[in-house]
Each structure stands twice: as structure tokens, then as C-alpha cells.
Short mmCIF file of C-alpha atoms in Angstrom, two decimals:
data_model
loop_
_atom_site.label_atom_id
_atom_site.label_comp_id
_atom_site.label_asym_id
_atom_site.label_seq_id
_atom_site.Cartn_x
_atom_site.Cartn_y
_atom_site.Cartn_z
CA UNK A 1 -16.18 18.91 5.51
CA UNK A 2 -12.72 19.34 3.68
CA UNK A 3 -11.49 16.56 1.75
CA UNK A 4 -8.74 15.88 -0.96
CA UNK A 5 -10.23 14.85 -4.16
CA UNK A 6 -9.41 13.31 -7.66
CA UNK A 7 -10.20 15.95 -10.27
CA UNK A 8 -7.87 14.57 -13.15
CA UNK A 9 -4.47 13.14 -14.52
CA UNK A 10 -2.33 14.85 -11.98
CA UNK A 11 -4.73 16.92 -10.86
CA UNK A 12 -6.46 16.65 -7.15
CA UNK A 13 -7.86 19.51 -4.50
CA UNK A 14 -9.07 19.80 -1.09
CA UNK A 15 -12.47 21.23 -1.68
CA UNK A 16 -15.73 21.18 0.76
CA UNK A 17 -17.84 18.08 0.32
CA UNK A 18 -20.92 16.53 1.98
CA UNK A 19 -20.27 15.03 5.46
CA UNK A 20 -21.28 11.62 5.98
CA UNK A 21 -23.80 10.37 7.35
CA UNK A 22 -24.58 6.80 9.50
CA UNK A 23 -26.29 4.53 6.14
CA UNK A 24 -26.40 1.10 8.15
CA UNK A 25 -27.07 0.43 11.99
CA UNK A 26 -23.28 -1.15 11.97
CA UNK A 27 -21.96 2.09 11.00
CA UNK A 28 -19.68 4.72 12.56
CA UNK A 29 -18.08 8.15 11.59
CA UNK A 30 -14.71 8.80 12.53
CA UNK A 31 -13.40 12.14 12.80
CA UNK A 32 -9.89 11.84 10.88
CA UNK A 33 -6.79 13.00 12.98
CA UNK A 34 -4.33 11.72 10.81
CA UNK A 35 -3.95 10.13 7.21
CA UNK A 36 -1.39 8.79 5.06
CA UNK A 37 -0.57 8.80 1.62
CA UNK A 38 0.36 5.56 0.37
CA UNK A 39 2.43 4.95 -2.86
CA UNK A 40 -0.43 3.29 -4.22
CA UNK A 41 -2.74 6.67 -4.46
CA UNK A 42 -0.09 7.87 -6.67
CA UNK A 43 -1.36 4.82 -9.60
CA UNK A 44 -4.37 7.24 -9.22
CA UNK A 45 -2.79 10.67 -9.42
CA UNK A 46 -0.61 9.19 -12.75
CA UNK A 47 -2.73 6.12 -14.22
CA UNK A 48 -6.18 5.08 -13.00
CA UNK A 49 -8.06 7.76 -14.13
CA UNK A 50 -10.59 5.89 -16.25
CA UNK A 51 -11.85 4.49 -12.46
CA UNK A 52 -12.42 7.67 -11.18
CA UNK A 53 -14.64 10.74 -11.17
CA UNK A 54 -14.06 14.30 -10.35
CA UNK A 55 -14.64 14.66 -6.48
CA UNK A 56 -13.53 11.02 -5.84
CA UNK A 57 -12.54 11.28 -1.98
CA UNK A 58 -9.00 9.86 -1.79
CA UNK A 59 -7.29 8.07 1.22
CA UNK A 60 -6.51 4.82 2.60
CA UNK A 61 -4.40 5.43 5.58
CA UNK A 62 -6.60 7.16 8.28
CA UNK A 63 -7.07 7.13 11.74
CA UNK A 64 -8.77 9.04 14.37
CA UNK A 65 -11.42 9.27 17.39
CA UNK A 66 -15.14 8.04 17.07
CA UNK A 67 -17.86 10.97 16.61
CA UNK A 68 -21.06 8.90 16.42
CA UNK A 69 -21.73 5.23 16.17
CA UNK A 70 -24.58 3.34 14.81
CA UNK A 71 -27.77 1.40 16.68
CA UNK A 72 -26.05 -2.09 16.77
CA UNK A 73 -22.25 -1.09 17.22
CA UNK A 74 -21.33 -2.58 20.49
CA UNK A 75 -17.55 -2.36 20.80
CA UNK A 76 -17.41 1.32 20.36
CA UNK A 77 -18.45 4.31 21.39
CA UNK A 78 -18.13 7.74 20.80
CA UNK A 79 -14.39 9.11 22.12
CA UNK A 80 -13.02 5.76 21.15
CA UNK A 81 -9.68 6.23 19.07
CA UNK A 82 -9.34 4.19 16.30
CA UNK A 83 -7.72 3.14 13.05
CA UNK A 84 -9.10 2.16 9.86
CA UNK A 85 -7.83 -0.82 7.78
CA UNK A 86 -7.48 -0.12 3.83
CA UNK A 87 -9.90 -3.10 3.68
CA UNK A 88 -13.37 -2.90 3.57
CA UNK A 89 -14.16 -6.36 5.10
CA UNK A 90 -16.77 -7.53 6.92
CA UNK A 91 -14.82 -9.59 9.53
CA UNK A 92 -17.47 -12.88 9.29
CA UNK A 93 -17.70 -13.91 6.01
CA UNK A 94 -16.01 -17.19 4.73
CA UNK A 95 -13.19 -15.35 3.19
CA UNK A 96 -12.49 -13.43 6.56
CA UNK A 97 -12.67 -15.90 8.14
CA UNK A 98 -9.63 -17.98 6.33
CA UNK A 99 -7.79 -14.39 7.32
CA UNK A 100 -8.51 -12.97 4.00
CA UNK A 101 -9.87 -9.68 4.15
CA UNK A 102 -8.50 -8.81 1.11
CA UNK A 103 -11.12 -11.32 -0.64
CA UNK A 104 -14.09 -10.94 1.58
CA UNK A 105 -17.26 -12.19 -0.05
CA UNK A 106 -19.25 -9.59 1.55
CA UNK A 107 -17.49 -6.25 -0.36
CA UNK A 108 -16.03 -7.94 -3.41
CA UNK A 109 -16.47 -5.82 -6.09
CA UNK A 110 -18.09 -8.49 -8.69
CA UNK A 111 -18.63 -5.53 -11.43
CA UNK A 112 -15.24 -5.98 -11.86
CA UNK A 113 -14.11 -8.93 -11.29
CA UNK A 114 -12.45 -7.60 -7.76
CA UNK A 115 -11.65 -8.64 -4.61
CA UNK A 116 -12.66 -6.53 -1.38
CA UNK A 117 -13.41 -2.59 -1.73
CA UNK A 118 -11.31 -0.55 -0.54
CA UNK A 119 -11.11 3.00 0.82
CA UNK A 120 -10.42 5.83 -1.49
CA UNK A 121 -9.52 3.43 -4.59
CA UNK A 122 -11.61 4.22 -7.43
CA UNK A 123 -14.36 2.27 -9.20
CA UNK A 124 -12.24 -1.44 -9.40
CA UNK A 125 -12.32 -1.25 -5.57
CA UNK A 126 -16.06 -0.33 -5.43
CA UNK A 127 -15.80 3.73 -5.14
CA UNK A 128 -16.06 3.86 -1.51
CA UNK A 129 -14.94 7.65 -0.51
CA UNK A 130 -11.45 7.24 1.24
CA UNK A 131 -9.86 9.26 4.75
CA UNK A 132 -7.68 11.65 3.33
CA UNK A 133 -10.87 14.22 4.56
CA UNK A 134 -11.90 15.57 8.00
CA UNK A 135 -14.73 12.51 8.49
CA UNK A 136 -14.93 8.99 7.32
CA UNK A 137 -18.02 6.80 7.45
CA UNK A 138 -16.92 3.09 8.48
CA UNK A 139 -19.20 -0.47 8.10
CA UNK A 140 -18.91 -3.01 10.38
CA UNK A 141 -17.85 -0.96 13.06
CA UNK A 142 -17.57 -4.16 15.52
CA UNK A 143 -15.45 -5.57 13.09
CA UNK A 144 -13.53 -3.37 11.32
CA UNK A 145 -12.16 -0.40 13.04
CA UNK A 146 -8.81 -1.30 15.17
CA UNK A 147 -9.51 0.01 18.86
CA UNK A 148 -6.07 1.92 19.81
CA UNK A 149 -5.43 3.94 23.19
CA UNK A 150 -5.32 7.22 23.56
CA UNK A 151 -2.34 9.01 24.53
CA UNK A 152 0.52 8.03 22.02
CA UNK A 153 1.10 10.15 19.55
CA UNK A 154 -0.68 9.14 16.18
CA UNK A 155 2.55 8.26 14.42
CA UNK A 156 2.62 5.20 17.07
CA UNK A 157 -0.63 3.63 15.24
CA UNK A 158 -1.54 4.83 12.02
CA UNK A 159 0.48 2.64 10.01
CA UNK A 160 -1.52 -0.06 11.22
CA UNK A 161 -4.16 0.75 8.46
CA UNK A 162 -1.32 -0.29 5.66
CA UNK A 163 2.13 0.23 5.95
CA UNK A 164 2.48 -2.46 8.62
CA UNK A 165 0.34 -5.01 7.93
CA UNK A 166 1.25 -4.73 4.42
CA UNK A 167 4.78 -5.10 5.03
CA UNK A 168 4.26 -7.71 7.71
CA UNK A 169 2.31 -9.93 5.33
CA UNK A 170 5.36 -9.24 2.42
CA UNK A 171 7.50 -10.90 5.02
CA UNK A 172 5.35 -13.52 6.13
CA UNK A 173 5.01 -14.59 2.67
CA UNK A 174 8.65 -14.43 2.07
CA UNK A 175 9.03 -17.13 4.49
CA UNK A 176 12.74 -15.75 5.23
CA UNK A 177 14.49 -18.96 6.68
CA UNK A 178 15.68 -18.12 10.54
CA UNK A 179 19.41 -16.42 9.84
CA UNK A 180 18.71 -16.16 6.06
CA UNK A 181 18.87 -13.33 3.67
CA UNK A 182 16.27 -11.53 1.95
CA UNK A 183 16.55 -8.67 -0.76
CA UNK A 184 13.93 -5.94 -0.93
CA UNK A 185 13.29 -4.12 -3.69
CA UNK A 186 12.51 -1.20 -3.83
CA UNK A 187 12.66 1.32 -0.05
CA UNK A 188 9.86 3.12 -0.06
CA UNK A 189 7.57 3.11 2.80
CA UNK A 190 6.43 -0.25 2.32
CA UNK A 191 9.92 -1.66 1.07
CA UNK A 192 11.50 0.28 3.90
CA UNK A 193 9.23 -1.21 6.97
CA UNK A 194 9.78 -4.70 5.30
CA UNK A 195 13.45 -4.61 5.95
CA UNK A 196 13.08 -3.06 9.76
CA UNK A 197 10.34 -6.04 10.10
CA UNK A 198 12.58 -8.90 8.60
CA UNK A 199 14.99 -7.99 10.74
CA UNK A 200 12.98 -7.55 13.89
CA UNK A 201 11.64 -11.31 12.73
CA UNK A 202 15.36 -12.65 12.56
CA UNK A 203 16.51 -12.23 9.04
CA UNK A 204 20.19 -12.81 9.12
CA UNK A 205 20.72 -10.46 6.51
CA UNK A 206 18.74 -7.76 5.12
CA UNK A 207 19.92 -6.38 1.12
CA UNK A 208 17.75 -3.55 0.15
CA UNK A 209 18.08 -1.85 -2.97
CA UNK A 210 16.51 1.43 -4.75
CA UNK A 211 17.89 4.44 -5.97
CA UNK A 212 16.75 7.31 -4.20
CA UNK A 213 19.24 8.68 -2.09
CA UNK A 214 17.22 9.37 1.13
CA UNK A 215 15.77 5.81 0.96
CA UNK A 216 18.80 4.12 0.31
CA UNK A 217 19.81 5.96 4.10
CA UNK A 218 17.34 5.19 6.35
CA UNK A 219 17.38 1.84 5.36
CA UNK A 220 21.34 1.56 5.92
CA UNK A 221 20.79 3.35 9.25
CA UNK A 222 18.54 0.13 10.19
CA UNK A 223 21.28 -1.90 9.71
CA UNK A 224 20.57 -2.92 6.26
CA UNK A 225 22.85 -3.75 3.55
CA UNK A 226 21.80 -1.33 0.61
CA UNK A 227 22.86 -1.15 -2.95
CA UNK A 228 22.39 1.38 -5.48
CA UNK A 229 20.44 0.41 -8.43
CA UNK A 230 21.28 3.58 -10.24
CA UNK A 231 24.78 2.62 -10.10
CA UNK A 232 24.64 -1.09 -10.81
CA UNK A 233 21.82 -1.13 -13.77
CA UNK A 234 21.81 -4.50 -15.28
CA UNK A 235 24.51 -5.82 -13.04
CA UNK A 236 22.42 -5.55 -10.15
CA UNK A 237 21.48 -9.36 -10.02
CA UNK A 238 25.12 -10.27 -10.00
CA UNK A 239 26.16 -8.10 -6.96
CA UNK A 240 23.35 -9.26 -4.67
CA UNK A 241 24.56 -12.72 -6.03
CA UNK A 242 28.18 -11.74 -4.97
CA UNK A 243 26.74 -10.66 -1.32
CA UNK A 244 25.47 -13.92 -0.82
CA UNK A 245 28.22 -16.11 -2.17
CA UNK A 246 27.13 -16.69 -5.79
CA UNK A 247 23.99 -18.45 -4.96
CA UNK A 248 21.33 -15.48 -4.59
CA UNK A 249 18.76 -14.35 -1.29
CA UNK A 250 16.77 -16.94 0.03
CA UNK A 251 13.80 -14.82 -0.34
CA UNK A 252 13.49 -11.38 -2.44
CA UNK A 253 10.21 -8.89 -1.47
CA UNK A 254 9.61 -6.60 -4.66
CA UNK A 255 8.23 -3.49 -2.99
CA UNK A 256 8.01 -1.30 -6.45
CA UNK A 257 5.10 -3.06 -8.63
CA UNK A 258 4.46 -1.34 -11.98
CA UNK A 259 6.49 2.13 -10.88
CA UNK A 260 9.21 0.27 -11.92
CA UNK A 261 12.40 2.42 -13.72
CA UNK A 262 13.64 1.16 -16.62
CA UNK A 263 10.92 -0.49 -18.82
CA UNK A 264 10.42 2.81 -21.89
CA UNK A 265 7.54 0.61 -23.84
CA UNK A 266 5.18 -0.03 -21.05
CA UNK A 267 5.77 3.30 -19.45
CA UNK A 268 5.24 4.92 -22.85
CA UNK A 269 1.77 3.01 -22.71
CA UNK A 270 0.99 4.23 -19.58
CA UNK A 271 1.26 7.21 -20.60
CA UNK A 272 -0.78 6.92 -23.56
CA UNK A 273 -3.70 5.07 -21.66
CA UNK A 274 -3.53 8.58 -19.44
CA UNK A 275 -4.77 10.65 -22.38
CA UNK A 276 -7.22 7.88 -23.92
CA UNK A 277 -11.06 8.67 -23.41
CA UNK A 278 -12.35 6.74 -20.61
CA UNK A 279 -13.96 3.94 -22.05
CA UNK A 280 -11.59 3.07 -24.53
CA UNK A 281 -8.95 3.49 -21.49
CA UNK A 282 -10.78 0.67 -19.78
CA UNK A 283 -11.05 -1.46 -22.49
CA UNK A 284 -7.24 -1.25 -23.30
CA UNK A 285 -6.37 -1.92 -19.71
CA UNK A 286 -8.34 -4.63 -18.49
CA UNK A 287 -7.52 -6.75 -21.64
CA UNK A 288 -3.68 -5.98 -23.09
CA UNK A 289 -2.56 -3.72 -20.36
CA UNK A 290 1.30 -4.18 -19.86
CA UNK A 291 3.01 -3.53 -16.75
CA UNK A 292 6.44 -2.05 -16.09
CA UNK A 293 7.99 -5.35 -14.74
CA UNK A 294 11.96 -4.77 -14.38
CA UNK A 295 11.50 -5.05 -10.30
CA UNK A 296 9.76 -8.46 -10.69
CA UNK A 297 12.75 -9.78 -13.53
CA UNK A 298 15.25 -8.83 -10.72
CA UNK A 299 13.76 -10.49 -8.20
CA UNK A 300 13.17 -13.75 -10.61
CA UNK A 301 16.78 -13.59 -11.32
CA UNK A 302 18.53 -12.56 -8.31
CA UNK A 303 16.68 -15.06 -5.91
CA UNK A 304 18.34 -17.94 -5.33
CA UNK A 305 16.75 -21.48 -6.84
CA UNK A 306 14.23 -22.87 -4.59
CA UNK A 307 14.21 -19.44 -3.38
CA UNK A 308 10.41 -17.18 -2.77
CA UNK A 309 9.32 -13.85 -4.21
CA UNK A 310 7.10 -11.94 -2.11
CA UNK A 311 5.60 -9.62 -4.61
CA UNK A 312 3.78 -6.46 -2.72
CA UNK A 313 4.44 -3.69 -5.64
CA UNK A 314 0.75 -3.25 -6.91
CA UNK A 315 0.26 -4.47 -10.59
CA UNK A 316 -2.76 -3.63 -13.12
CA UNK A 317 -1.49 -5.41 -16.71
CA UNK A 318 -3.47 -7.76 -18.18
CA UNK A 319 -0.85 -9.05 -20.50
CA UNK A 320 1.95 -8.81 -18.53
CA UNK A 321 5.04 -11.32 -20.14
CA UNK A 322 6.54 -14.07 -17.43
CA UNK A 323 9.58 -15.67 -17.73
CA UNK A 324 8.08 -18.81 -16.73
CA UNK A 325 10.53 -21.21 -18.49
CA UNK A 326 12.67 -19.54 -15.75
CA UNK A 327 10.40 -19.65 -12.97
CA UNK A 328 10.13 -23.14 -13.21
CA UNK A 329 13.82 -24.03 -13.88
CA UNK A 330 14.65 -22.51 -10.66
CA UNK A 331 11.44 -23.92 -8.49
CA UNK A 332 11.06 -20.58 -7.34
CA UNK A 333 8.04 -20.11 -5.25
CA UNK A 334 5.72 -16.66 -5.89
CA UNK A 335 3.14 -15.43 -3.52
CA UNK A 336 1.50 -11.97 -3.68
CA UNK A 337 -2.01 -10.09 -2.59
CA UNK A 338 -3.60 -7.14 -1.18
CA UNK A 339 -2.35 -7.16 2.64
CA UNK A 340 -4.80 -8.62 4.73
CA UNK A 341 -4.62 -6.08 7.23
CA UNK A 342 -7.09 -7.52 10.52
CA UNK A 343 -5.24 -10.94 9.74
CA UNK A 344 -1.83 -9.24 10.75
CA UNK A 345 -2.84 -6.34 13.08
CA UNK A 346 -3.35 -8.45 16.43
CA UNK A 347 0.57 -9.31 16.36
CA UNK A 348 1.76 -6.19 15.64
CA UNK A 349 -0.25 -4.03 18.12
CA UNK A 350 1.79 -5.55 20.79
CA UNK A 351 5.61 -3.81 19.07
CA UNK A 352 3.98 -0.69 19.15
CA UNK A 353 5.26 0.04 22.49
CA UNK A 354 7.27 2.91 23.82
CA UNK A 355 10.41 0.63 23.08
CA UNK A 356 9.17 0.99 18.95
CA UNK A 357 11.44 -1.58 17.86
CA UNK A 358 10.23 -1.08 14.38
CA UNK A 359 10.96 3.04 14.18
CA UNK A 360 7.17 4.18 13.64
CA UNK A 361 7.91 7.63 15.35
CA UNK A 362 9.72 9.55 12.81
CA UNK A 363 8.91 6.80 9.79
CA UNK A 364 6.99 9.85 8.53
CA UNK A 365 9.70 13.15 6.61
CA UNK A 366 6.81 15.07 5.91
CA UNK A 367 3.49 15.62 8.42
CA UNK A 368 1.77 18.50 6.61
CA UNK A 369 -1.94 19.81 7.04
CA UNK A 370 -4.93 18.59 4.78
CA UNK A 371 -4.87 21.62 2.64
CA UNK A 372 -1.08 20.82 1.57
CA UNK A 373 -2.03 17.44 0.11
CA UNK A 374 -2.16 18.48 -3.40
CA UNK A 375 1.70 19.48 -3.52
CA UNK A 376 2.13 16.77 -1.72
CA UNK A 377 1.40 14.30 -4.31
CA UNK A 378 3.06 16.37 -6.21
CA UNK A 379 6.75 16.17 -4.60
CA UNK A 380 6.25 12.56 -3.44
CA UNK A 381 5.43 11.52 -7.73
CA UNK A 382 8.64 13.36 -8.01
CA UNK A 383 10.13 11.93 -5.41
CA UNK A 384 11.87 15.51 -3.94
CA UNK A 385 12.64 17.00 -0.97
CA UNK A 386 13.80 13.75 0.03
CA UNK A 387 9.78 13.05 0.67
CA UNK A 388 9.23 8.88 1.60
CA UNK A 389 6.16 9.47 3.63
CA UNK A 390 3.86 11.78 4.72
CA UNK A 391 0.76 12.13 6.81
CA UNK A 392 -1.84 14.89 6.13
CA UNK A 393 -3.53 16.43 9.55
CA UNK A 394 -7.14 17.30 8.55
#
């Protein structure tokens, strides 16, 4: 089969690889139809490196149509369209069953001190190969696969193996007061559904903020109040202050994570980590890594006292500095995590109706074939073309 694989810093190829094969009775092989790439595959094409090997299948984001099923699967069958949750979780452990795929006990990657694998995310998240290929082999297929029907176009469903849930959970956990305001930071695709969803959920106000023209756009032409961060730099804080009568967002979602603009040190370390020999790269990162944190020092000092941060940007510093003397001044309440995705994706099946109150046909600028994918990652790390998401047709 064709696949798009991790070769090197900045560096990955759709080459022919093995097909899979059924390993466990609970298994099943999905033919891929459509696949995304997340934000979060980029930390791989710039930083991760050291986790990966050359021919590393990438992908989190997939969905398609069963092509053979294991002994024991019961709830599917071949023909059966599908998508596949960025989680690898079993569905009956304890930790799934306290809605925590993220954790589950039964693919926690203990090596490193991990929660649940993950598709297509390097050696931390247990090197399981990843959907952005023709075929995918899937465990637990009675528990893991979300069973979709057929005739909607794929853009209705796919972003139930991420964007959704993800952003769904960043709003849960945001716990947005009925009529209250919440600033997201950072509009990419993530950022971008957590505004249409905090709305949808009855956010009074939505304040989204990011500098990328064609973001900053199709979030205003959702109905939500954006700012320009390019514009405001350090006086960001105050204006999002000013829009909510000096006394800051009830809740703030930071949607960017360590691709954060404006931190020179840590991304000059990231940088140099990208060059270091593997094992010394490791070494450095797990114990004095340092994040670029100016998204999360917004949000700590734009939300309002009392307030919550919903933190969904992906982090990977070790050593990362919090102003904690302010956190606690202000009471302000932090929750984060790895979406949960089979926790969320029962409530949101039901909005993915012909209505599409949440805009998931046409969410996608950029549907190109497999083949494309390696100048894809390379305009969407560059952020051109006006590129915020794209699917790859295998």
C-alpha cells in the first residue's frame, strides 16, 4: 500500500509499505477514504524526531469502510463505514471506563511514562503506524471504531476522530457559564471548531484571537469576535480585558500549545534539540525541555479571577516555568488532556446532520490526494495559501 512516512526533520514521503495484516481476533482493517492532518503531526515534521524512525506511518485523523474483520468482532462487518478515534483505547478497562480513553490502562505506553498510544505518534505514544496510508489495522474493533452511515459525504464525519471531540472536550472543560464569554487562543482547526462549538453550547460571547489572516475570517464569519494578535502584541491581555468590561473572559481555551509566536529562547532550543543526535535529544527533552509558553501567559493573564483555562495546545517541556504565584492569586482553575474522543463522540454524532450547525462541510481549504501530503506539511508549517486544514484522499 501507499502511505506517508516520517523520513527526517522536515522531511516525509508517500512511499509503498507492507499492508497490514489482522494480528488479534478483535482486529479489523479499514480501507482509508479520507485522513486529516492535524496540527499536532506538524510537532513531528519540526520537533519529535528523536521518537521516530524512517518509515514511521503518520496519521491520526482517518476514516473509511471496513475490508476484513477479525474472528471475534461482532459489531462490524465488512462494508461497514467507519471512523477511527486518535486513541488507541480499549473501551473496558478502568480508565475507559471513568471516560478516559486518553489514559486507558490497557495501551498506556509505560516505557515512557505515557498515557494511551496513539495512531501515527511516534515512540512516546507506543509507535503504532497511523491512517495517513491506503489501510489501517484497528484493535478492539467492537470498541473502538465509530460506526457512521454511508451516504454523507466524508467531510460530515471525519472530524469525529479529533477535531471534534477534541474541541468539544476544550469546551467542556472550560465550563463556559450559560451567556458568558470565553477567549480562544489561537484559530486553527482545533481553536476554530472550539469557538463554532461554544457558541452552538450557548456562550454569550465568543473572543478568538490569532494572527493569521484566513483564520482570523472564518472565525469572524461564525459570529465571533476576533482580535489580531499581530497587531496588539503585549497589549493583547488588556483589549480582551476592555471587551469584557475590565474584568477578563470567564473562561479562556489556549488552542496553540508550544507553537506559540513570540518566545526566541525556547524556540531557539527547539531548534537546537532538532539537530542533536537522538539519544542525547531524548535525554535533553524529557528532563529540561522548555516549552514556548506565551499562549498559556495570555490566557493566565487575560482570564478573569476565578476564571478556567482550558489548555488543548499540545506541550512536551519538562521544565516549563509557571507563574504560579499568579495562578493562585487569581484562583484560576486549569484543566487540560489528550481529548477523550469515545467519551465525547456519542453527543456529537447527533449535530452531524444535514442542518451542520457546526460548519463540518467546507471546515476543510485544502482536500488533496495522498501523494500531495508531503507539500502539504509543507505549506500548512508555513502556514500559506491560506491552508487551516486539509484532508488527504488515499
Amino acid at each position: 500500500m501507499r502511505a506517508l512516512t516520517w523520513q527526517g526533520r522536515r522531511d516525509v514521503r508517500v512511499e509503498s509499505v507492507p499492508d497490514p495484516r489482522l494480528e488479534e481476533p478483535t482486529d479489523v482493517i479499514v480501507r482509508i477514504t479520507s485522513t486529516g492532518i492535524c496540527g499536532s503531526d506538524l510537532h513531528l515534521y519540526e520537533l519529535l524526531g528523536p521518537y521516530l524512525d524512517p518509515g514511521d506511518v503518520l496519521g491520526h485523523e482517518p476514516m473509511g469502510v471496513v475490508e476484513e474483520v477479525g474472528r471475534e468482532v461482532t459489531s462490524l462487518a465488512a462494508g461497514d463505514r467507519v471512523v477511527v478515534p486518535f486513541n488507541v483505547s480499549c473501551g473496558t478497562c478502568f480508565m475507559c471506563g471513568q471516560g478516559l480513553q486518553s489514559q486507558c490502562e490497557t495501551t498506556q505506553v509505560r516505557a515512557h511514562g505515557k498515557g494511551a498510544a496513539l495512531f501515527g505518534y511516534s515512540k512516546l505514544y507506543g509507535q503504532v503506524p497511523g491512517g495517513q496510508a491506503e489501510l489501517l489495522r484497528v484493535p478492539f474493533g467492537d470498541t473502538l471504531p465509530i460506526k457512521v452511515p454511508h451516504g454523507p459525504p466524508d467531510e460530515r464525519f471525519v472530524y469525529l476522530s479529533d477535531v471534534l471531540p477534541t474541541a468539544w472536550q476544550a469546551v467542556e472543560y472550560a465550563a463556559v457559564p450559560p451567556g458568558g464569554t470565553v477567549a480562544v487562543i489561537g484559530l486553527g482547526p482545533i481553536g476554530d471548531m472550539a469557538a463554532r462549538i461554544a457558541l452552538h453550547r450557548g456562550a454569550g460571547r465568543v473572543i478568538g484571537v490569532d494572527l493569521v489572516p484566513e483564520r482570523l475570517a472564518r472565525a469572524s464569519a461564525r459570529g465571533v469576535t476576533v482580535l489580531d494578535v499581530g497587531e496588539l502584541g503585549k497589549g493583547l491581555a488588556g483589549a480582551v480585558r476592555e471587551l469584557t468590561g475590565g474584568r477578563g473572559p470567564d473562561a479562556v481555551i489556549e488552542a496553540v500549545g508550544m507553537e506559540a509566536h513570540g518566545a526566541p529562547v525556547a524556540r531557539a532550543t527547539h531548534h537546537f534539540v532538532g539537530v542533536l543526535p537522538d539519544a542525547l535529544a531524548e535525554r535533553l527533552m524529557e528532563r529540561v525541555g522548555v516549552d514556548r509558553m506565551a499562549a498559556l501567559y495570555s490566557a493566565i493573564e487575560m482570564v478573569r479571577r476565578g476564571g478556567t483555562i482550558s489548555v488543548v495546545g499540545v506541550y512536551g517541556g519538562m521544565a516549563d516555568p509557571l507563574p504560579l504565584m499568579t495562578m493562585f492569586d487569581k484562583q484560576v482553575q486549569l484543566r487540560m488532556g489528550q481529548a477523550n474522543v469515545r467519551r465525547w463522540s456519542d453527543a456529537i454524532l447527533p449535530l452531524l446532520t444535514e442542518d451542520d450547525p457546526l460548519g463540518v462541510e467546507g471546515f476543510a481549504t485544502h482536500t488533496l490526494p495522498l501523494e500531495e501530503g508531503p507539500q502539504a506539511y509543507k505549506t500548512f508549517q508555513a502556514k500559506e495559501d491560506g491552508m487551516v486544514k486539509v484532508l488527504l484522499t488515499p
